[in-house]
Coordinates of C-alpha atoms in Angstrom, one line a residue:
Chain A
M70 CA 100.6 107.2 58.5
I71 CA 102.2 110.0 60.3
S72 CA 105.8 109.7 60.7
A73 CA 107.5 109.4 64.0
N74 CA 109.9 112.3 63.4
L75 CA 106.9 114.4 62.4
V76 CA 105.0 113.5 65.4
T77 CA 107.9 114.4 67.8
L78 CA 108.3 117.8 65.7
L79 CA 105.0 118.8 66.2
Y80 CA 105.5 117.9 69.9
L81 CA 108.4 120.2 70.0
V82 CA 106.0 123.1 68.6
A83 CA 103.6 122.2 71.3
S84 CA 106.2 122.4 74.0
V85 CA 107.5 125.6 72.9
C86 CA 103.8 127.1 72.8
F87 CA 103.7 126.1 76.5
I88 CA 106.6 128.0 77.1
Q89 CA 105.1 130.9 75.4
A90 CA 101.9 130.6 77.6
L91 CA 104.0 131.0 81.0
K92 CA 106.3 133.9 79.2
G93 CA 103.3 135.8 78.4
L94 CA 102.2 136.0 81.9
S95 CA 104.9 138.6 82.7
H96 CA 102.5 141.4 82.1
P97 CA 98.8 141.4 81.8
T98 CA 98.8 143.0 78.4
T99 CA 100.7 140.0 76.8
S100 CA 99.1 137.3 79.2
R101 CA 96.2 136.5 77.0
R102 CA 98.3 135.9 73.6
G103 CA 100.3 133.6 76.0
N104 CA 97.2 132.0 77.1
L105 CA 96.2 131.6 73.3
F106 CA 99.3 130.1 72.6
G107 CA 98.9 127.5 75.5
M108 CA 95.5 126.7 74.0
I109 CA 97.1 126.2 70.5
G110 CA 99.9 124.2 71.9
M111 CA 97.3 121.9 73.5
V112 CA 95.2 121.5 70.4
I113 CA 98.4 120.5 68.5
A114 CA 99.4 118.2 70.8
I115 CA 96.1 116.4 71.0
L116 CA 95.6 116.3 67.3
T117 CA 99.0 114.8 66.5
T118 CA 98.2 112.0 69.1
A119 CA 95.0 111.3 67.5
A120 CA 97.0 111.0 64.2
L121 CA 99.4 108.9 65.5
I122 CA 96.6 106.5 66.9
I123 CA 95.2 106.4 63.5
G124 CA 98.6 105.2 62.4
L125 CA 99.4 102.6 65.2
A126 CA 96.0 101.2 66.2
R127 CA 95.2 97.6 64.6
E128 CA 92.7 97.4 61.8
G129 CA 89.3 97.7 63.0
T130 CA 90.1 99.1 66.6
V131 CA 90.7 102.9 65.3
A132 CA 87.0 103.8 65.5
L133 CA 86.3 102.2 68.9
G134 CA 89.8 103.8 70.4
L135 CA 88.8 107.2 69.1
G136 CA 85.4 106.9 70.0
R137 CA 86.6 106.3 73.6
I138 CA 88.8 109.3 73.7
L139 CA 85.9 111.5 72.1
L140 CA 83.8 110.4 75.0
G141 CA 86.3 111.0 77.8
L142 CA 86.9 114.4 76.2
L143 CA 83.1 115.1 75.9
V144 CA 82.4 114.2 79.7
G145 CA 85.8 115.8 81.1
G146 CA 85.7 118.8 78.7
S147 CA 81.9 119.7 79.8
V148 CA 82.6 119.4 83.5
G149 CA 85.8 121.7 83.0
T150 CA 84.0 124.3 80.9
L151 CA 80.9 124.4 83.3
L152 CA 83.4 124.7 86.3
A153 CA 85.6 127.5 84.7
R154 CA 82.2 129.6 83.8
K155 CA 80.5 129.1 86.8
V156 CA 83.5 129.4 89.5
E157 CA 83.5 132.6 91.5
M158 CA 86.8 134.4 91.9
T159 CA 86.7 134.0 95.7
K160 CA 86.5 130.2 95.4
M161 CA 89.2 129.9 92.8
P162 CA 91.8 128.2 95.3
E163 CA 89.1 125.2 95.7
L164 CA 89.0 125.0 91.7
I165 CA 92.7 125.0 91.6
A166 CA 92.9 122.4 94.2
F167 CA 90.4 120.2 92.5
M168 CA 92.2 120.5 89.4
H169 CA 95.4 119.5 90.6
S170 CA 93.7 116.2 92.1
M171 CA 92.6 115.3 88.6
I172 CA 96.1 115.6 87.2
G173 CA 97.1 113.3 90.2
L174 CA 94.5 110.7 89.5
A175 CA 95.0 110.8 85.8
A176 CA 98.8 110.2 85.9
V177 CA 97.9 106.9 88.1
A178 CA 95.3 105.9 85.9
I179 CA 97.6 105.9 82.9
A180 CA 100.6 104.5 84.6
V181 CA 98.3 101.4 85.6
A182 CA 97.1 101.2 82.0
V183 CA 101.2 101.1 81.2
V184 CA 101.6 98.6 83.6
A185 CA 98.8 96.4 82.1
E186 CA 99.9 96.6 78.6
P187 CA 103.2 98.2 78.2
H188 CA 103.7 97.0 74.5
A189 CA 100.6 99.2 73.4
F190 CA 102.9 102.4 74.4
G191 CA 105.8 101.1 72.8
I192 CA 108.2 100.8 75.5
A193 CA 108.3 96.9 75.5
A194 CA 107.9 94.3 72.9
A195 CA 104.3 92.3 73.2
G196 CA 105.0 89.6 75.5
T197 CA 108.3 91.0 77.0
P198 CA 108.7 92.5 80.4
I199 CA 109.2 96.4 80.8
P200 CA 112.7 97.4 80.9
V201 CA 113.6 98.2 84.6
G202 CA 114.2 102.0 83.8
N203 CA 110.8 102.4 82.8
R204 CA 109.7 100.4 85.8
L205 CA 111.4 102.8 87.9
E206 CA 109.9 105.9 86.1
L207 CA 106.3 104.1 86.6
F208 CA 106.7 104.0 89.9
I209 CA 107.7 107.2 90.3
G210 CA 104.8 108.7 88.3
T211 CA 102.3 106.6 90.2
F212 CA 103.2 107.5 93.7
V213 CA 103.8 111.2 92.7
G214 CA 100.4 111.1 91.1
A215 CA 98.7 109.4 94.1
I216 CA 100.2 111.8 96.4
T217 CA 99.1 114.7 94.4
F218 CA 95.4 113.2 94.4
S219 CA 94.7 112.6 97.6
G220 CA 96.8 115.7 98.9
S221 CA 94.7 117.8 97.1
V222 CA 91.4 116.6 97.9
I223 CA 92.4 117.3 101.6
A224 CA 93.5 120.7 100.6
F225 CA 90.2 121.1 98.7
G226 CA 88.4 120.2 101.6
K227 CA 90.2 122.6 103.8
L228 CA 89.8 125.4 101.5
S229 CA 86.1 125.1 101.1
G230 CA 85.6 125.2 104.5
K231 CA 82.1 124.2 104.5
Y232 CA 82.7 120.1 105.1
K233 CA 81.8 119.1 108.7
F234 CA 84.3 116.2 108.0
R235 CA 87.4 116.4 110.6
L236 CA 90.2 116.3 107.6
F237 CA 88.6 118.8 105.9
R238 CA 88.7 121.5 108.7
G239 CA 91.0 124.3 108.5
A240 CA 92.5 123.1 112.0
P241 CA 95.2 121.1 111.6
V242 CA 95.2 117.2 112.5
V243 CA 98.2 116.3 114.7
F244 CA 98.6 113.2 116.8
P245 CA 101.7 111.8 118.5
G246 CA 104.0 109.8 116.3
Q247 CA 102.8 111.4 113.4
H248 CA 105.9 112.1 111.4
P249 CA 107.4 108.9 112.2
L250 CA 104.3 106.8 110.9
N251 CA 104.8 109.1 107.8
L252 CA 108.3 108.5 107.3
L253 CA 107.7 104.5 107.8
L254 CA 104.9 104.6 105.1
A255 CA 107.3 106.3 103.0
V256 CA 110.0 103.6 103.4
V257 CA 107.4 100.9 103.1
M258 CA 106.1 102.7 99.8
I259 CA 109.7 102.9 98.6
A260 CA 110.4 98.9 99.3
C261 CA 107.1 98.1 97.4
G262 CA 108.1 100.3 94.8
L263 CA 111.8 98.5 94.5
W264 CA 109.8 95.1 94.7
F265 CA 108.0 96.1 91.5
M266 CA 111.1 97.1 89.8
A267 CA 112.3 93.7 90.5
T268 CA 109.4 91.7 89.9
Q269 CA 106.9 93.7 87.7
S270 CA 104.0 92.3 89.3
W271 CA 100.8 93.8 90.7
L272 CA 101.1 93.0 94.3
P273 CA 103.8 95.5 95.1
Y274 CA 102.3 97.9 92.7
V275 CA 99.0 98.3 94.0
L276 CA 100.4 98.2 97.5
M277 CA 102.7 100.9 96.6
A278 CA 99.8 103.1 95.0
A279 CA 97.5 102.4 98.1
I280 CA 100.2 103.6 100.6
A281 CA 100.9 106.7 98.4
F282 CA 97.3 107.5 98.5
A283 CA 97.3 107.2 102.5
L284 CA 100.5 109.4 102.5
G285 CA 99.0 112.1 100.4
V286 CA 96.3 112.5 103.1
L287 CA 98.6 112.1 105.9
I288 CA 101.1 114.9 104.7
I289 CA 98.4 117.5 104.1
I290 CA 96.2 117.1 107.4
P291 CA 98.6 118.3 109.7
I292 CA 98.9 121.8 107.8
G293 CA 96.8 124.6 109.0
G294 CA 94.2 126.5 106.9
A295 CA 96.3 129.6 106.9
D296 CA 99.4 127.8 105.2
M297 CA 97.1 126.8 102.4
P298 CA 98.9 129.1 99.8
V299 CA 102.2 127.1 100.3
V300 CA 100.3 124.1 100.2
I301 CA 98.6 124.6 97.0
S302 CA 101.5 125.8 95.3
M303 CA 103.6 122.4 96.6
L304 CA 100.5 120.5 94.9
N305 CA 100.8 122.4 92.0
S306 CA 104.6 121.5 91.6
Y307 CA 103.8 117.8 92.4
S308 CA 101.2 117.7 89.7
G309 CA 103.9 119.1 87.4
W310 CA 106.6 116.5 88.5
A311 CA 103.8 113.4 88.0
A312 CA 103.1 114.7 84.5
A313 CA 107.0 114.6 84.0
G314 CA 107.0 111.2 85.6
I315 CA 104.6 109.7 83.2
G316 CA 106.7 111.4 80.3
F317 CA 109.8 109.7 81.4
S318 CA 107.8 106.3 81.4
L319 CA 106.2 106.9 78.2
E320 CA 109.7 108.2 76.8
N321 CA 107.7 111.4 75.8
P322 CA 109.8 114.7 76.0
M323 CA 106.7 116.6 75.4
L324 CA 105.2 115.5 78.7
I325 CA 108.7 115.8 80.2
I326 CA 109.2 119.5 79.2
A327 CA 105.5 120.6 79.8
G328 CA 105.6 118.6 83.5
S329 CA 109.0 120.2 84.5
L330 CA 107.6 123.6 83.5
V331 CA 104.5 123.2 86.0
G332 CA 107.0 121.4 88.6
S333 CA 109.3 124.4 88.5
S334 CA 106.7 127.0 88.4
G335 CA 104.9 125.4 91.8
A336 CA 108.3 125.2 93.5
I337 CA 109.2 128.8 92.8
L338 CA 105.6 130.0 94.0
S339 CA 106.0 127.5 97.0
Y340 CA 109.2 129.3 97.9
I341 CA 107.9 132.8 97.2
M342 CA 105.0 132.1 99.7
C343 CA 107.2 130.7 102.3
K344 CA 109.6 133.5 102.2
A345 CA 106.6 136.1 102.3
M346 CA 105.5 133.9 105.5
N347 CA 108.7 134.0 107.0
R348 CA 108.6 130.0 107.1
S349 CA 110.8 127.6 106.0
F350 CA 109.3 124.9 103.6
F351 CA 110.2 122.3 106.4
N352 CA 108.3 124.1 108.9
V353 CA 105.3 124.3 106.7
I354 CA 105.4 120.9 106.0
L355 CA 105.9 119.4 109.2
G356 CA 102.8 121.4 110.3
G357 CA 100.7 122.1 113.4
F358 CA 101.3 125.6 112.9
G359 CA 98.2 127.6 114.3
A360 CA 97.0 124.5 116.4
E361 CA 96.6 126.6 119.3
P362 CA 96.2 130.5 118.0
S363 CA 95.3 132.0 121.3
A364 CA 98.2 130.4 123.2
A365 CA 100.6 132.9 122.1
G366 CA 98.5 135.8 122.2
A367 CA 97.2 134.8 125.7
H368 CA 100.1 135.8 127.6
D369 CA 99.4 139.7 127.6
E370 CA 96.1 139.8 129.5
T371 CA 96.7 143.6 130.3
Q372 CA 94.2 145.4 128.7
R373 CA 95.3 148.0 126.5
S374 CA 93.0 150.7 124.9
V375 CA 92.8 151.5 121.3
K376 CA 91.1 154.2 119.4
S377 CA 88.2 153.1 117.9
G378 CA 85.9 155.1 115.4
S379 CA 82.8 154.9 113.3
P380 CA 82.8 154.3 109.3
D381 CA 81.9 157.9 109.4
D382 CA 84.7 159.1 111.1
A383 CA 86.9 157.2 108.7
A384 CA 85.1 158.5 105.6
F385 CA 85.7 161.8 106.7
L386 CA 89.5 161.5 107.5
M387 CA 89.9 159.7 104.0
S388 CA 88.0 162.2 102.1
N389 CA 90.1 165.3 103.5
A390 CA 93.3 163.2 102.6
E391 CA 95.5 163.6 99.3
S392 CA 96.6 160.1 99.2
V393 CA 95.0 157.0 100.4
T394 CA 96.4 153.6 100.2
I395 CA 94.3 150.4 100.9
V396 CA 96.1 147.3 102.1
P397 CA 93.5 144.5 101.3
G398 CA 93.8 141.0 103.2
Y399 CA 92.2 137.9 103.9
G400 CA 89.6 139.4 106.0
L401 CA 88.6 141.2 102.8
A402 CA 88.3 138.2 100.9
V403 CA 86.2 136.2 103.3
A404 CA 84.0 138.8 103.7
R405 CA 83.7 139.3 99.8
A406 CA 83.8 142.8 100.2
Q407 CA 86.1 143.7 96.9
H408 CA 83.6 145.5 95.2
A409 CA 82.3 147.6 98.0
L410 CA 86.1 148.5 98.4
K411 CA 86.3 149.5 94.5
E412 CA 83.1 151.7 95.4
L413 CA 84.8 153.4 98.1
A414 CA 87.8 153.9 96.1
A415 CA 86.3 155.4 93.1
K416 CA 84.3 157.5 95.3
L417 CA 87.5 158.9 96.8
G418 CA 89.1 159.1 93.2
E419 CA 85.9 161.3 92.4
Q420 CA 87.0 163.7 95.2
G421 CA 90.5 164.1 94.0
V422 CA 91.8 161.3 96.4
T423 CA 95.0 159.4 94.7
V424 CA 94.0 155.8 95.8
K425 CA 96.4 153.1 95.7
Y426 CA 96.4 149.6 96.8
A427 CA 99.3 147.7 98.4
I428 CA 99.2 144.0 98.1
H429 CA 101.3 142.0 100.4
P430 CA 102.3 138.4 98.6
V431 CA 100.4 136.3 101.0
A432 CA 97.2 138.5 101.0
G433 CA 94.3 136.2 99.7
R434 CA 94.3 132.4 99.7
M435 CA 96.7 131.5 97.3
P436 CA 99.4 133.6 95.3
G437 CA 98.1 136.4 93.4
H438 CA 94.3 135.6 94.8
M439 CA 94.1 139.4 95.6
N440 CA 95.1 140.6 92.7
V441 CA 92.4 138.7 90.8
L442 CA 89.6 139.5 93.5
L443 CA 90.3 143.2 92.7
A444 CA 90.5 142.8 89.1
E445 CA 87.0 141.1 89.2
A446 CA 85.8 144.3 90.8
E447 CA 87.4 146.0 87.8
V448 CA 90.1 147.7 90.0
P449 CA 92.5 149.2 87.4
Y450 CA 95.8 147.3 87.6
D451 CA 98.0 150.2 87.6
Q452 CA 96.5 151.5 91.0
V453 CA 97.6 147.8 92.5
F454 CA 101.0 147.6 93.9
E455 CA 103.1 144.8 94.8
M456 CA 105.0 145.2 98.1
D457 CA 108.4 145.9 97.3
D458 CA 107.3 148.8 94.8
I459 CA 105.0 150.8 97.4
N460 CA 106.8 150.2 100.4
G461 CA 109.0 153.4 99.9
E462 CA 106.0 155.4 99.8
F463 CA 104.0 154.9 102.8
G464 CA 106.0 157.6 104.7
Q465 CA 104.5 159.9 102.2
T466 CA 100.9 158.6 102.7
D467 CA 98.0 160.6 104.5
V468 CA 96.0 157.7 105.0
V469 CA 96.4 153.7 104.9
L470 CA 93.2 152.0 105.0
V471 CA 93.8 148.2 106.2
M472 CA 91.0 146.0 105.5
G473 CA 91.2 142.4 107.1
A474 CA 95.1 142.3 107.4
N475 CA 97.1 141.6 110.6
D476 CA 100.4 140.0 110.3
V477 CA 101.4 141.6 107.0
V478 CA 101.3 145.2 108.9
N479 CA 102.6 144.1 112.2
P480 CA 105.7 146.2 112.9
A481 CA 107.0 143.7 115.0
A482 CA 108.3 141.9 112.3
K483 CA 110.9 144.8 111.5
N484 CA 111.5 146.2 115.1
D485 CA 111.0 143.3 117.6
P486 CA 114.3 140.8 117.0
N487 CA 112.2 138.4 119.5
S488 CA 109.0 138.5 117.7
P489 CA 108.1 135.2 116.0
I490 CA 107.8 136.8 112.9
S491 CA 110.8 138.9 113.1
G492 CA 112.3 139.1 109.1
M493 CA 109.1 138.6 107.9
P494 CA 108.6 141.2 104.8
I495 CA 105.7 143.3 105.7
L496 CA 103.8 146.6 104.4
E497 CA 105.0 149.5 106.3
A498 CA 101.5 150.9 107.0
Y499 CA 103.1 152.1 110.2
K500 CA 104.8 154.6 108.4
A501 CA 101.9 156.7 107.1
R502 CA 100.4 159.8 108.7
T503 CA 97.2 158.2 109.9
V504 CA 96.3 154.6 109.8
I505 CA 92.6 153.3 109.7
V506 CA 92.3 149.3 110.5
N507 CA 89.2 147.5 109.9
K508 CA 88.7 144.3 111.9
R509 CA 85.7 142.1 113.0
S510 CA 87.4 142.1 116.8
M511 CA 90.5 142.6 118.4
A512 CA 91.4 138.9 118.1
T513 CA 95.0 138.2 117.0
G514 CA 95.8 137.2 113.3
Y515 CA 97.0 133.6 112.4
A516 CA 100.3 134.1 113.7
G517 CA 98.8 134.7 117.3
L518 CA 100.6 137.9 118.0
E519 CA 99.4 141.3 119.5
N520 CA 99.9 143.8 116.7
E521 CA 101.7 147.3 118.0
L522 CA 100.1 149.2 114.9
F523 CA 96.6 148.9 116.4
Y524 CA 97.6 150.8 119.7
M525 CA 99.5 153.7 117.9
D526 CA 98.3 157.1 118.6
K527 CA 97.5 157.8 114.7
T528 CA 95.6 154.7 114.2
M529 CA 92.0 154.4 114.3
M530 CA 90.1 151.2 114.4
V531 CA 86.8 150.4 112.6
F532 CA 85.3 147.2 114.0
G533 CA 82.7 145.5 112.1
D534 CA 82.2 143.1 109.1
A535 CA 84.4 144.6 106.1
K536 CA 81.6 144.6 103.7
K537 CA 79.3 146.3 105.9
V538 CA 81.8 149.0 106.9
L539 CA 82.9 149.7 103.4
E540 CA 79.2 150.3 102.4
D541 CA 78.8 152.6 105.3
M542 CA 81.9 154.9 104.6
V543 CA 80.6 154.8 101.0
K544 CA 77.2 156.2 102.2
A545 CA 79.0 158.6 104.7
L546 CA 80.9 159.9 101.4
E547 CA 77.8 160.8 99.6
Chain B
M101 CA 130.9 104.8 70.0
E102 CA 127.9 103.4 71.6
A103 CA 124.8 104.7 71.5
V104 CA 123.5 106.8 74.2
N105 CA 121.1 105.3 76.4
P106 CA 117.5 107.2 75.7
T107 CA 116.5 107.7 79.6
L108 CA 119.6 110.0 79.4
V109 CA 118.6 112.0 76.6
N110 CA 115.2 112.7 78.6
I111 CA 117.3 113.4 81.6
I112 CA 118.9 116.0 79.5
I113 CA 115.5 117.3 78.3
F114 CA 114.3 117.2 81.8
V115 CA 117.2 119.2 83.5
L116 CA 116.9 122.1 80.2
A117 CA 113.2 122.2 80.7
V118 CA 113.6 122.7 84.5
Y119 CA 115.9 125.5 83.8
V120 CA 113.8 127.1 81.4
G121 CA 110.8 126.9 83.7
F122 CA 113.0 128.4 86.4
H123 CA 113.8 131.6 84.3
V124 CA 110.3 132.0 82.8
V125 CA 108.7 131.8 85.9
W126 CA 110.6 134.0 87.8
N127 CA 109.6 136.7 85.4
V128 CA 105.6 136.3 86.1
T129 CA 104.4 139.2 87.6
P130 CA 103.3 138.6 91.2
A131 CA 99.7 140.1 90.1
L132 CA 99.2 137.2 87.7
H133 CA 100.4 134.1 90.0
T134 CA 96.7 132.9 90.1
P135 CA 96.2 132.8 86.4
L136 CA 100.0 131.2 86.6
M137 CA 98.6 128.4 88.6
A138 CA 95.7 127.8 86.7
V139 CA 97.5 127.7 83.2
T140 CA 100.0 125.3 84.7
N141 CA 97.0 123.0 85.6
A142 CA 95.8 123.1 82.1
I143 CA 99.3 122.7 81.0
S144 CA 100.2 119.4 83.0
A145 CA 96.9 118.0 81.7
I146 CA 99.2 117.5 78.7
V147 CA 99.3 113.7 80.3
I148 CA 96.1 113.7 78.2
V149 CA 98.6 112.5 75.6
G150 CA 99.5 109.4 77.3
A151 CA 95.6 109.0 78.5
M152 CA 94.8 109.0 74.6
L153 CA 97.3 106.0 73.9
A154 CA 96.1 104.1 76.9
A155 CA 92.3 104.6 75.8
A156 CA 92.8 103.7 72.0
L157 CA 95.9 101.4 71.7
T158 CA 95.2 98.8 74.3
D159 CA 93.3 95.7 74.3
G160 CA 92.4 94.6 77.7
G161 CA 89.4 96.3 79.6
L162 CA 91.5 97.5 82.3
A163 CA 93.7 99.4 80.4
Q164 CA 91.0 100.7 78.2
S165 CA 89.0 101.9 80.9
M166 CA 91.7 103.4 82.8
G167 CA 92.9 105.1 79.8
T168 CA 89.2 106.4 79.0
I169 CA 89.1 107.8 82.4
A170 CA 92.3 109.4 82.6
V171 CA 91.4 111.3 79.3
A172 CA 88.2 112.6 81.0
L173 CA 90.2 113.6 84.0
A174 CA 92.8 115.4 82.2
A175 CA 90.2 117.1 79.8
V176 CA 88.6 118.7 83.0
N177 CA 92.0 120.5 83.2
V178 CA 92.6 121.2 79.5
F179 CA 89.0 123.1 79.2
G180 CA 88.9 124.1 82.8
G181 CA 92.3 125.4 83.0
F182 CA 92.6 127.4 80.0
L183 CA 89.1 128.8 80.1
V184 CA 89.3 130.0 83.8
T185 CA 92.6 131.5 82.9
Q186 CA 90.9 133.3 80.3
R187 CA 88.2 134.6 82.1
M188 CA 90.7 135.9 84.9
L189 CA 92.8 137.6 82.3
Q190 CA 89.8 139.2 80.6
M191 CA 89.3 140.7 84.2
F192 CA 92.6 142.3 84.1
K193 CA 91.9 143.6 80.4
K194 CA 88.6 145.1 81.1
K195 CA 89.9 147.4 83.6
D196 CA 92.8 148.5 81.1
R197 CA 90.1 150.1 78.6
K198 CA 87.7 151.9 81.5
G199 CA 91.1 153.0 83.4
G200 CA 92.5 154.2 80.2
P201 CA 90.1 157.7 79.5
A202 CA 89.6 158.0 83.3

């Protein structure tokens, strides 16, 4: 039988592997080795646990127990493998949301099993009640897991955008008394949790879990589709805390460490996303933003003229430039035009034009999404620059090509202290000699604001679907 | 001296792990934030350890089935998370090679 000390040591090795996995992501060249560390850590953890089970299980139950584990691994593993192989990079946010929900539900299922048979996990002797501290931890693990699950299901629906079901639509669902209702439910849920702590009976536990599931739905529905980068990061964080909560209930340090790593990672990503959108975290959570996108933009009805041009004109401008910086945005991801964009950049490169990409932190639908889309289109990552690294260069750039981005290049964020997006960090495209903007129409971005950049003398608008426009530009260059 | 409450030891581990996570994640390059999320999904699937104990060491039908379901749910993330991360990181590599000679 494997000793408890050895198990703990192996769990420590696995924990260190997980830290290495995250550490590797500091650079693309070290990231693959990091991921390998993560896999090794997971294999160590699973094999160690299997050895522990073989040692602890009562005679005659080992084979059946391991059989159930294998069944679960087989079913879950094949689903996971299939999803990982098949998913399109544009659909990555949905997959991530789906995986968050898996963790949430798994945490709840484990907590239920612990409440049913605490002695099997060694946290209470057979027939004795669960210690009060563990009850509290179970309560926390359960409600965080439940909120993560139902919240992620809603986020998944909003991200995929193909379901008619109202709660799965991008537009926020708001109703009077929403926040007081959520607060009331939260209070009742905590009361049930304390009741469970006092009695360890099923009724308050089930009530508490049911309210938590409902609460997960209620806190995500008022958040608009455009705020999804924050929501998905937040749920990432929750899934980590849920794992840590289970770790506390089972008194397993490895689960606590791994859960905390994920929890703090998600929290940092939420913070970065909020900062990049110039919103406070509470402002996002309270939601309702983007409910009436036309309201703010409609005040200025005076028709202002913009200079518009054809893809051919734009291609001509770019081929005569020395340097072109491309600003890809959400619209590019929606139009799935990243491959066409790569084609254009390659053509320009052949003609001796220096091409760079400038990425705003909220470009795409989740943190780093645009980088993955460009990587998929085989854009070399040394051509792709983060906002802070490239902002100083716009003044020396001949042409900036803005593809389906709006608010992130709106100079009002810097120049107009009264603008709602004042202070939001932007890509300073307006400093370039010439700006080419591709949009489907003159509609405002999700902040519902006019963009001065579009009306500047040096700006040329190219209207149309991003993919179509890019393909026309490539043709014009041939 | 009386023994320290094990929960307290766990809280110490928790606080230090949050601290480590905070510092490690701030060093992640923004270009890899999506793979970061995918790999953290895989890492939080470490709850599979609890799920395995629930599936194998319990006697009742409720706990056993909950455990088995939890193993399956977590396994989706273990396999899906690491594989999709690998797939994404592979894309960042391919360009590495192509970008080299160009």
